[in-house]
Coordinates of N, CA and C in Angstrom, one line a residue:
M1 N -218.2 61.4 -81.4 CA -217.6 61.7 -80.1 C -216.2 61.1 -80.0
K2 N -215.3 61.8 -79.4 CA -213.9 61.3 -79.4 C -213.3 61.4 -78.0
V3 N -212.6 60.3 -77.6 CA -211.9 60.2 -76.3 C -210.4 60.0 -76.6
I4 N -209.6 60.8 -76.0 CA -208.1 60.6 -76.2 C -207.5 60.2 -74.8
G5 N -206.5 59.3 -74.9 CA -205.8 58.8 -73.7 C -204.4 59.3 -73.8
I6 N -203.9 59.6 -72.6 CA -202.5 60.0 -72.4 C -201.9 59.0 -71.5
V7 N -200.8 58.4 -71.9 CA -200.1 57.4 -71.0 C -198.8 58.1 -70.6
G8 N -198.6 58.3 -69.4 CA -197.4 59.0 -68.9 C -196.4 58.0 -68.3
S9 N -196.5 56.7 -68.5 CA -195.6 55.8 -68.0 C -194.5 55.5 -69.0
P10 N -193.2 55.4 -68.4 CA -192.1 55.0 -69.3 C -192.1 53.5 -69.6
R11 N -192.9 52.7 -68.9 CA -192.9 51.3 -69.1 C -193.9 50.8 -70.1
K12 N -193.4 50.3 -71.2 CA -194.3 49.8 -72.3 C -195.1 48.6 -71.8
G13 N -196.4 48.7 -71.9 CA -197.2 47.6 -71.5 C -197.4 47.6 -70.0
G14 N -197.1 48.7 -69.3 CA -197.2 48.7 -67.8 C -198.6 48.9 -67.4
N15 N -198.8 48.9 -66.1 CA -200.1 49.0 -65.4 C -200.9 50.2 -65.8
T16 N -200.3 51.4 -65.9 CA -201.0 52.6 -66.3 C -201.5 52.4 -67.7
E17 N -200.7 52.0 -68.6 CA -201.1 51.8 -70.0 C -202.3 50.8 -70.1
I18 N -202.2 49.8 -69.3 CA -203.3 48.8 -69.3 C -204.6 49.4 -68.9
L19 N -204.6 50.2 -67.8 CA -205.8 50.9 -67.3 C -206.3 51.9 -68.3
V20 N -205.4 52.7 -68.9 CA -205.9 53.7 -69.8 C -206.5 53.0 -71.0
E21 N -205.9 52.0 -71.5 CA -206.4 51.2 -72.7 C -207.7 50.6 -72.3
K22 N -207.9 50.1 -71.1 CA -209.2 49.5 -70.7 C -210.3 50.6 -70.7
I23 N -210.0 51.8 -70.3 CA -211.0 52.9 -70.3 C -211.3 53.2 -71.8
L24 N -210.3 53.3 -72.6 CA -210.5 53.5 -74.0 C -211.3 52.4 -74.7
S25 N -211.1 51.2 -74.3 CA -211.8 50.1 -74.9 C -213.3 50.1 -74.5
G26 N -213.6 50.6 -73.3 CA -215.0 50.8 -72.9 C -215.6 51.9 -73.7
A27 N -214.9 53.0 -74.0 CA -215.4 54.1 -74.8 C -215.6 53.6 -76.2
K28 N -214.7 52.8 -76.7 CA -214.8 52.3 -78.1 C -216.1 51.4 -78.2
E29 N -216.3 50.6 -77.2 CA -217.5 49.7 -77.2 C -218.7 50.5 -77.2
A30 N -218.7 51.7 -76.6 CA -219.9 52.6 -76.5 C -220.0 53.4 -77.8
G31 N -219.1 53.2 -78.8 CA -219.3 53.9 -80.0 C -218.4 55.1 -80.2
F32 N -217.6 55.4 -79.3 CA -216.7 56.6 -79.4 C -215.5 56.3 -80.2
D33 N -215.0 57.3 -80.9 CA -213.6 57.2 -81.5 C -212.6 57.4 -80.4
V34 N -211.5 56.7 -80.4 CA -210.5 56.8 -79.4 C -209.1 57.0 -80.1
E35 N -208.2 57.6 -79.3 CA -206.9 57.8 -79.8 C -206.0 57.8 -78.5
I36 N -204.8 57.2 -78.6 CA -203.9 57.1 -77.5 C -202.6 57.8 -77.8
F37 N -202.0 58.5 -76.8 CA -200.7 59.0 -76.9 C -199.8 58.5 -75.8
K38 N -198.7 57.9 -76.1 CA -197.8 57.4 -75.1 C -196.6 58.3 -75.1
L39 N -196.6 59.1 -74.0 CA -195.7 60.2 -73.9 C -194.2 59.8 -74.0
N40 N -193.9 58.7 -73.5 CA -192.5 58.2 -73.6 C -192.0 57.9 -75.0
E41 N -192.9 57.7 -75.9 CA -192.6 57.4 -77.3 C -192.6 58.7 -78.2
L42 N -193.0 59.8 -77.6 CA -193.1 61.1 -78.3 C -191.9 62.0 -78.0
N43 N -191.7 62.9 -78.9 CA -190.7 64.0 -78.8 C -191.4 65.2 -78.3
I44 N -191.4 65.4 -76.9 CA -192.0 66.6 -76.3 C -191.0 67.2 -75.5
H45 N -190.7 68.5 -75.7 CA -189.8 69.3 -75.0 C -190.4 70.0 -73.8
P46 N -189.7 70.2 -72.8 CA -190.2 70.9 -71.6 C -190.6 72.4 -72.0
C47 N -191.6 72.9 -71.2 CA -192.0 74.3 -71.4 C -190.7 75.2 -71.1
Q48 N -190.5 76.2 -71.9 CA -189.4 77.1 -71.8 C -189.7 78.4 -71.0
G49 N -191.0 78.5 -70.6 CA -191.4 79.7 -69.8 C -191.2 81.0 -70.6
C50 N -191.3 80.9 -71.9 CA -191.0 82.1 -72.7 C -192.3 83.0 -72.9
N51 N -193.5 82.5 -72.6 CA -194.7 83.2 -72.7 C -195.1 83.5 -74.1
F52 N -194.5 82.9 -75.1 CA -194.9 83.1 -76.5 C -196.4 82.7 -76.7
C53 N -196.8 81.7 -76.0 CA -198.2 81.2 -76.1 C -199.2 82.3 -75.5
Q54 N -198.8 83.0 -74.6 CA -199.6 84.1 -74.0 C -199.9 85.2 -75.0
E55 N -198.9 85.5 -75.8 CA -199.0 86.6 -76.8 C -199.6 86.1 -78.1
N56 N -199.4 84.8 -78.4 CA -199.7 84.3 -79.8 C -200.8 83.2 -79.8
G57 N -201.2 82.8 -78.6 CA -202.3 81.8 -78.6 C -201.9 80.4 -78.9
R58 N -200.6 80.1 -79.0 CA -200.1 78.8 -79.3 C -198.6 78.7 -78.9
C59 N -198.2 77.5 -78.6 CA -196.8 77.2 -78.2 C -195.9 77.3 -79.5
Q60 N -194.7 78.0 -79.3 CA -193.8 78.1 -80.5 C -193.0 76.9 -80.7
Q61 N -192.9 75.9 -79.8 CA -192.1 74.7 -80.0 C -192.8 73.8 -81.0
Q62 N -192.1 73.4 -81.9 CA -192.7 72.5 -82.9 C -192.2 71.0 -82.6
D63 N -193.0 70.3 -81.8 CA -192.7 69.0 -81.5 C -194.0 68.2 -81.4
D64 N -193.9 67.0 -80.9 CA -195.1 66.1 -80.9 C -196.3 66.6 -80.0
M65 N -196.0 67.6 -79.2 CA -197.1 68.2 -78.4 C -198.2 68.8 -79.3
Q66 N -197.8 69.3 -80.4 CA -198.7 69.9 -81.4 C -199.8 68.9 -81.7
K67 N -199.5 67.6 -81.9 CA -200.5 66.6 -82.2 C -201.5 66.5 -81.0
I68 N -201.0 66.5 -79.8 CA -201.8 66.4 -78.6 C -202.7 67.6 -78.5
Y69 N -202.2 68.8 -78.8 CA -203.0 70.1 -78.8 C -204.2 69.9 -79.7
D70 N -203.9 69.5 -80.9 CA -205.0 69.3 -81.9 C -206.0 68.3 -81.5
A71 N -205.6 67.2 -80.9 CA -206.5 66.2 -80.4 C -207.3 66.7 -79.2
L72 N -206.7 67.5 -78.4 CA -207.5 68.1 -77.2 C -208.6 69.0 -77.7
Y73 N -208.3 69.8 -78.7 CA -209.3 70.7 -79.2 C -210.5 70.0 -79.7
S74 N -210.3 68.8 -80.4 CA -211.4 68.1 -81.0 C -212.0 67.0 -80.1
A75 N -211.4 66.7 -79.0 CA -211.9 65.6 -78.2 C -213.0 66.1 -77.3
D76 N -213.9 65.1 -77.0 CA -215.0 65.3 -76.0 C -214.5 64.9 -74.6
A77 N -213.5 64.0 -74.5 CA -213.1 63.6 -73.2 C -211.6 63.2 -73.3
L78 N -211.0 63.3 -72.1 CA -209.5 63.1 -72.0 C -209.3 62.1 -70.8
V79 N -208.4 61.2 -71.0 CA -208.0 60.2 -70.0 C -206.5 60.5 -69.8
V80 N -206.1 60.8 -68.6 CA -204.7 61.1 -68.3 C -204.2 60.1 -67.3
G81 N -203.2 59.3 -67.6 CA -202.7 58.2 -66.7 C -201.2 58.4 -66.4
S82 N -200.9 58.2 -65.2 CA -199.5 58.3 -64.8 C -199.2 57.4 -63.6
P83 N -198.1 56.6 -63.6 CA -197.7 56.0 -62.3 C -197.3 57.1 -61.4
I84 N -197.3 56.8 -60.1 CA -196.8 57.7 -59.1 C -195.4 57.3 -58.8
Y85 N -194.5 58.2 -59.1 CA -193.0 58.0 -58.8 C -192.6 59.1 -57.9
M86 N -192.0 58.8 -56.8 CA -191.4 59.7 -55.9 C -192.5 60.7 -55.4
S87 N -193.7 60.2 -55.1 CA -194.9 61.0 -54.6 C -195.5 62.0 -55.6
Y88 N -195.2 61.8 -56.9 CA -195.9 62.6 -57.9 C -195.9 61.9 -59.2
V89 N -196.5 62.5 -60.2 CA -196.6 61.9 -61.6 C -195.2 61.8 -62.1
T90 N -195.0 61.0 -63.2 CA -193.7 60.8 -63.8 C -193.3 62.1 -64.5
A91 N -192.0 62.1 -64.8 CA -191.4 63.2 -65.6 C -192.1 63.5 -66.9
Q92 N -192.4 62.4 -67.6 CA -193.1 62.5 -68.9 C -194.4 63.2 -68.7
T93 N -195.2 62.8 -67.7 CA -196.5 63.4 -67.4 C -196.3 64.9 -67.0
K94 N -195.3 65.2 -66.2 CA -195.1 66.6 -65.7 C -194.8 67.5 -66.9
I95 N -194.0 67.0 -67.9 CA -193.7 67.8 -69.1 C -195.0 68.1 -69.8
F96 N -195.8 67.1 -70.0 CA -197.1 67.2 -70.7 C -198.0 68.3 -69.9
L97 N -198.0 68.2 -68.6 CA -198.8 69.1 -67.8 C -198.3 70.5 -68.0
D98 N -197.0 70.7 -67.9 CA -196.4 72.0 -68.1 C -196.7 72.6 -69.4
R99 N -196.7 71.8 -70.4 CA -197.0 72.3 -71.8 C -198.5 72.6 -72.0
L100 N -199.4 72.2 -71.1 CA -200.8 72.6 -71.2 C -200.9 74.1 -70.9
Y101 N -199.9 74.7 -70.4 CA -199.9 76.2 -70.2 C -200.3 76.9 -71.4
A102 N -199.9 76.4 -72.6 CA -200.3 77.0 -73.8 C -201.8 77.1 -74.1
L103 N -202.5 76.3 -73.4 CA -204.0 76.2 -73.5 C -204.7 77.2 -72.6
L104 N -203.9 78.0 -71.9 CA -204.4 79.0 -70.9 C -204.1 80.4 -71.4
K105 N -205.0 81.3 -71.1 CA -204.7 82.7 -71.3 C -204.8 83.3 -69.9
I106 N -203.7 83.7 -69.4 CA -203.7 84.3 -68.0 C -204.7 85.4 -67.9
G107 N -205.5 85.3 -66.9 CA -206.5 86.4 -66.7 C -207.8 86.1 -67.4
E108 N -207.8 85.2 -68.4 CA -209.0 84.9 -69.1 C -209.5 83.4 -69.0
G109 N -208.6 82.5 -68.8 CA -209.0 81.1 -68.6 C -208.5 80.2 -69.7
S110 N -209.3 79.2 -69.9 CA -208.9 78.1 -70.9 C -209.2 78.6 -72.3
R111 N -208.3 78.1 -73.2 CA -208.5 78.4 -74.6 C -209.3 77.3 -75.3
I112 N -209.5 76.1 -74.6 CA -210.3 75.0 -75.2 C -211.7 75.1 -74.6
P113 N -212.7 74.7 -75.3 CA -214.0 74.7 -74.9 C -214.2 74.1 -73.5
A114 N -215.0 74.7 -72.7 CA -215.3 74.1 -71.3 C -216.2 72.9 -71.5
G115 N -216.2 72.1 -70.4 CA -217.1 71.0 -70.4 C -216.6 69.7 -70.9
K116 N -215.4 69.7 -71.4 CA -214.8 68.4 -71.8 C -214.7 67.5 -70.5
R117 N -214.9 66.2 -70.7 CA -214.9 65.2 -69.6 C -213.4 64.8 -69.4
C118 N -213.1 64.4 -68.2 CA -211.7 64.0 -67.9 C -211.8 62.9 -66.8
V119 N -210.9 61.9 -67.1 CA -210.7 60.8 -66.1 C -209.2 60.8 -65.8
L120 N -208.8 60.7 -64.6 CA -207.4 60.6 -64.2 C -207.2 59.1 -63.7
V121 N -206.0 58.6 -64.1 CA -205.6 57.3 -63.8 C -204.3 57.3 -63.1
Y122 N -204.1 56.5 -62.1 CA -202.8 56.3 -61.4 C -202.6 54.9 -61.1
T123 N -201.3 54.5 -61.1 CA -200.9 53.2 -60.5 C -199.7 53.5 -59.6
Q124 N -199.5 52.7 -58.6 CA -198.5 52.9 -57.7 C -198.0 51.6 -57.1
G125 N -196.7 51.4 -57.1 CA -196.1 50.2 -56.6 C -196.3 50.0 -55.1
G126 N -196.3 51.0 -54.3 CA -196.5 51.0 -52.9 C -197.0 52.3 -52.4
G127 N -197.0 52.6 -51.2 CA -197.5 53.9 -50.7 C -199.0 54.1 -50.8
T128 N -199.4 55.2 -50.5 CA -200.9 55.5 -50.5 C -201.2 56.9 -51.0
D129 N -200.2 57.6 -51.6 CA -200.5 59.0 -52.0 C -201.0 59.2 -53.4
G130 N -201.2 58.1 -54.2 CA -201.6 58.2 -55.6 C -203.0 58.9 -55.7
Q131 N -203.9 58.5 -54.9 CA -205.3 59.1 -55.0 C -205.2 60.6 -54.6
K132 N -204.4 60.9 -53.6 CA -204.2 62.3 -53.2 C -203.6 63.2 -54.3
V133 N -202.6 62.6 -55.0 CA -201.9 63.3 -56.1 C -202.9 63.6 -57.2
M134 N -203.7 62.6 -57.5 CA -204.7 62.8 -58.6 C -205.9 63.7 -58.2
E135 N -206.2 63.7 -56.9 CA -207.3 64.7 -56.5 C -206.7 66.1 -56.6
E136 N -205.5 66.3 -56.3 CA -204.9 67.7 -56.4 C -204.8 68.0 -57.9
L137 N -204.4 67.1 -58.7 CA -204.3 67.3 -60.2 C -205.6 67.6 -60.8
S138 N -206.7 67.0 -60.3 CA -208.0 67.2 -60.8 C -208.5 68.6 -60.7
M139 N -208.0 69.3 -59.7 CA -208.3 70.7 -59.5 C -207.8 71.6 -60.7
F140 N -206.6 71.2 -61.2 CA -206.0 71.9 -62.4 C -206.9 71.7 -63.6
F141 N -207.3 70.4 -63.9 CA -208.1 70.2 -65.0 C -209.5 70.8 -64.9
K142 N -210.0 70.8 -63.7 CA -211.4 71.4 -63.5 C -211.3 72.9 -63.5
D143 N -210.4 73.5 -62.6 CA -210.4 74.9 -62.5 C -209.8 75.7 -63.6
A144 N -208.6 75.2 -64.1 CA -207.9 75.9 -65.1 C -208.4 75.6 -66.5
L145 N -208.7 74.3 -66.8 CA -209.1 74.0 -68.1 C -210.6 73.8 -68.3
G146 N -211.4 73.9 -67.2 CA -212.8 73.8 -67.3 C -213.4 72.5 -67.6
M147 N -212.6 71.4 -67.2 CA -213.1 70.1 -67.5 C -213.9 69.5 -66.4
D148 N -214.8 68.6 -66.7 CA -215.7 67.9 -65.8 C -215.0 66.6 -65.4
I149 N -214.5 66.5 -64.2 CA -213.8 65.3 -63.7 C -214.8 64.2 -63.5
K150 N -214.8 63.1 -64.3 CA -215.7 62.0 -64.1 C -215.3 60.9 -63.2
A151 N -214.0 60.7 -63.1 CA -213.5 59.7 -62.2 C -212.0 59.8 -62.0
I152 N -211.6 59.2 -60.9 CA -210.2 58.9 -60.6 C -210.1 57.4 -60.4
I153 N -209.3 56.8 -61.2 CA -209.2 55.3 -61.1 C -207.7 54.9 -60.9
G154 N -207.5 54.1 -60.0 CA -206.2 53.6 -59.7 C -206.1 52.6 -58.6
A155 N -204.9 52.2 -58.3 CA -204.6 51.3 -57.2 C -203.2 51.3 -56.8
N156 N -202.9 50.8 -55.6 CA -201.6 50.7 -55.1 C -201.2 49.2 -55.2
N157 N -199.9 48.9 -54.8 CA -199.4 47.6 -54.8 C -199.4 47.0 -56.3
L158 N -199.0 47.8 -57.2 CA -199.0 47.4 -58.6 C -197.7 47.6 -59.2
N159 N -196.6 47.1 -58.6 CA -195.3 47.4 -59.1 C -194.9 46.5 -60.3
P160 N -195.1 45.2 -60.2 CA -194.8 44.3 -61.4 C -195.6 44.7 -62.6
I161 N -195.0 44.7 -63.8 CA -195.8 44.9 -65.0 C -196.9 43.9 -65.1
G162 N -198.1 44.3 -65.4 CA -199.2 43.4 -65.5 C -199.9 43.1 -64.2
A163 N -199.5 43.6 -63.1 CA -200.1 43.3 -61.8 C -201.6 43.7 -61.8
V164 N -201.9 44.8 -62.5 CA -203.3 45.3 -62.5 C -204.2 44.3 -63.2
N165 N -203.7 43.4 -64.0 CA -204.6 42.4 -64.6 C -205.2 41.4 -63.5
E166 N -204.6 41.4 -62.4 CA -205.1 40.6 -61.3 C -206.2 41.3 -60.4
R167 N -206.3 42.6 -60.7 CA -207.3 43.4 -60.0 C -208.6 43.6 -60.9
K168 N -209.4 42.6 -60.9 CA -210.6 42.6 -61.8 C -211.5 43.8 -61.4
D169 N -211.6 44.1 -60.1 CA -212.4 45.2 -59.7 C -212.0 46.5 -60.4
V170 N -210.7 46.8 -60.4 CA -210.2 48.0 -61.0 C -210.4 48.0 -62.5
L171 N -210.1 46.9 -63.2 CA -210.3 46.8 -64.6 C -211.8 46.9 -65.0
E172 N -212.7 46.3 -64.3 CA -214.1 46.5 -64.6 C -214.6 47.9 -64.4
R173 N -214.1 48.6 -63.3 CA -214.5 50.0 -63.1 C -214.0 50.8 -64.3
A174 N -212.7 50.6 -64.7 CA -212.1 51.3 -65.8 C -212.9 51.2 -67.1
F175 N -213.3 50.0 -67.4 CA -214.1 49.7 -68.6 C -215.4 50.4 -68.5
E176 N -216.1 50.3 -67.4 CA -217.4 51.0 -67.2 C -217.3 52.5 -67.3
V177 N -216.3 53.1 -66.7 CA -216.1 54.5 -66.8 C -215.9 54.9 -68.3
G178 N -215.1 54.1 -69.0 CA -214.9 54.4 -70.4 C -216.2 54.4 -71.2
K179 N -217.1 53.4 -70.9 CA -218.4 53.4 -71.6 C -219.3 54.6 -71.3
E180 N -219.1 55.2 -70.1 CA -219.9 56.3 -69.6 C -219.3 57.7 -69.7
I181 N -218.0 57.7 -70.2 CA -217.2 58.9 -70.0 C -217.8 60.2 -70.6
V182 N -218.5 60.1 -71.7 CA -219.0 61.3 -72.4 C -220.5 61.5 -72.1
K183 N -221.1 60.7 -71.3 CA -222.5 60.9 -70.9 C -222.6 61.9 -69.8
G184 N -223.6 62.7 -69.7 CA -223.8 63.7 -68.7 C -223.9 63.2 -67.4

């Protein structure tokens, strides 16, 4: 069994990365293979809206998103984490989400097998819209990609790097969700 993590934060070692890694460490302890992708360190171009993927079943852009596509096909579970910037996910995460269009065939649904598990992670410096953003985003993963949403994990008031380390309740929940992520 394999769990992949996507970190959409531009901050190296930031709160989102810490939470995604905590989930993956729980999955690893439970015996799952894990892999992490840090979007800010990858070369991923924005979707060009060319619809090549609709005609050919794959994106024509040859960039690091190809590695993520391959991992998504083989993974049993996906963890997607993003800080909330300006009331939405980061630009890095948005580009990733837009490029998932290549995994859809309009009128037919998802090209990846249904039933993969998904956990969404958010962190936010202030405000209260992080949970709402992730709830809305969960509908895409559920309805468009056919994924089973296992949890939304996150917290507010986490602006300084490492602030989540003081939130033992959030860290413990993340670890436990990681251990349980691929169980029915």
